[in-house]
C-alpha positions as a printed Julia matrix, in Angstrom:
64×3 Matrix{Float64}:
   5.02   -8.41    0.53
   7.13   -5.27   -0.09
   3.94   -3.29   -0.9
   2.19   -4.48    2.14
   5.13   -3.44    4.29
   5.31    0.02    2.69
   1.65    0.6     3.38
   1.7    -0.89    6.86
  -0.57   -3.76    5.86
   1.64   -6.58    7.19
  -0.37   -9.11    9.2
   1.09  -11.59   11.71
   3.16  -13.66   11.28
   4.61  -11.27    8.66
   7.02   -8.65    9.88
   9.78   -6.32    8.59
  12.9    -8.43    9.47
  15.44   -5.65    8.87
  16.03   -2.34    7.26
  13.83    0.75    7.14
  11.33    2.33    4.79
  12.14    5.97    4.0
   9.88    8.42    2.07
  11.26   11.91    1.17
  13.98   11.45    3.81
  11.46   10.54    6.52
  11.3     7.05    8.09
   7.79    5.74    7.75
   7.98    2.09    8.77
   7.6     2.87   12.47
   4.88    5.56   12.18
   1.7     5.26   14.34
  -1.42    4.16   12.45
  -2.93    7.65   12.25
   0.31    9.18   10.91
   0.52    6.48    8.2
  -3.08    6.99    7.36
  -2.35   10.66    6.5
   0.38    9.57    4.06
  -1.61    6.93    2.27
  -3.41    8.33   -0.79
  -1.65   11.73   -0.56
   2.02   10.89   -0.79
   1.9     7.19   -1.73
  -0.64    5.18   -3.55
  -1.17    1.67   -4.95
  -2.78    0.28   -8.07
  -3.87   -3.29   -7.25
  -3.42   -5.56  -10.21
  -5.87   -8.33   -9.79
  -7.96   -7.99  -12.95
 -10.6   -10.45  -11.65
 -11.54   -8.03   -8.86
 -10.72   -4.75  -10.64
 -12.5    -5.05  -13.94
 -15.97   -6.24  -14.84
 -15.69   -8.26  -18.1
 -19.22   -7.32  -19.15
 -18.5    -3.57  -18.97
 -16.85   -1.5   -21.63
 -13.26   -0.39  -20.62
 -14.04    3.32  -20.77
 -16.7     2.68  -18.02
 -14.51    0.46  -15.75
């Protein structure tokens, strides 16, 4: 849930109940969609850790 909140991926009924999310001294939890889109991938990133959807068990690791 925290990761989803940081990236702005919270879906109803989820919400940020309190506090703020700050990146390099700038509040980002209330940014418009397009502003947050500029930050994703450049300033923050995610490595999703569901191996069932991330890795093909029939492929060698150096190819995955």
